[in-house]
């Protein structure tokens, strides 16, 4: 029997079974509780739709097999397991998720540019100062207020790809700069971070104000996932790729137990961070205050 499963934090590796013959135990869209699940006849891969539609993950069968009689653990020699594939195959599978996020982001930008165009800001002449209030009293100080309108302009067909490339490049630079600022000064930037509730809230607000902006919002989320997932942090695809780099340098794979310990420690840290972001979302949206008043 298998002792456990190995996970990847992205969705793209689920395409491995038909293309590369690599065994996949579970392919999940989203995170959290399962809403729907389906296992095709004759397949060991379970496809699952989960409650939080923020990315997804793939679970691979573990390479460690436990003898039912002796309890001894041995490494499986099944060549269809990801762990037993050549280093290049494993690197391609692990990097496929990041590539899928980038492709999804670009597709969202291209669709937005093609269907609705790009936003253009028209600045109008400003708020004229007056010396006195309507009741005749003098007013001190100034107050600035926006005085611009936003319209969308669709480029001609010959320039669509060029405009989409420029918009995609702008979002990439914006994403990298934002994440760099967060890691550079996490304490100050942590107050601006949002968890799943905050992301859903922002998406709902965009849907009410400008539904087309949801495409750009989806692109930004996908780019953030791509950048975060490519970082050499344990439990992320970038961390798994780092293990492969170590293997390539030393000519020997990092032991499964070491990888599991590192990944479990990192997973606990991510759970703690997710919990902190969750509580931060509740505080920003004043949900805790509403609950307190309801039961107070």
Tab-separated table of C-alpha atoms in Angstrom, residues 6 75 82-87 90 240 242-259:
chain	number	residue	atom	x	y	z
A	6	UNK	CA	3.198	13.823	-3.136
A	75	UNK	CA	11.388	2.592	-2.939
A	82	UNK	CA	7.238	10.908	-11.254
A	83	UNK	CA	10.053	10.265	-8.770
A	84	UNK	CA	11.534	7.543	-10.995
A	85	UNK	CA	11.585	9.570	-14.187
A	86	UNK	CA	14.792	11.170	-15.555
A	87	UNK	CA	15.716	14.532	-14.067
A	90	UNK	CA	10.675	15.833	-13.618
A	240	UNK	CA	11.023	21.085	-5.844
A	242	UNK	CA	15.722	23.482	-6.259
A	243	UNK	CA	15.937	19.881	-5.050
A	244	UNK	CA	16.477	18.836	-8.676
A	245	UNK	CA	19.306	21.375	-9.038
A	246	UNK	CA	20.959	19.905	-5.935
A	247	UNK	CA	20.516	16.443	-7.415
A	248	UNK	CA	22.091	17.519	-10.702
A	249	UNK	CA	25.091	19.062	-8.909
A	250	UNK	CA	25.793	16.210	-6.474
A	251	UNK	CA	24.753	13.414	-8.824
A	252	UNK	CA	22.418	11.975	-6.210
A	253	UNK	CA	18.837	12.756	-5.301
A	254	UNK	CA	17.966	14.330	-1.972
A	255	UNK	CA	16.433	11.607	0.171
A	256	UNK	CA	12.663	11.369	0.254
A	257	UNK	CA	12.591	11.730	4.038
A	258	UNK	CA	14.596	14.962	3.938
A	259	UNK	CA	12.322	16.402	1.255
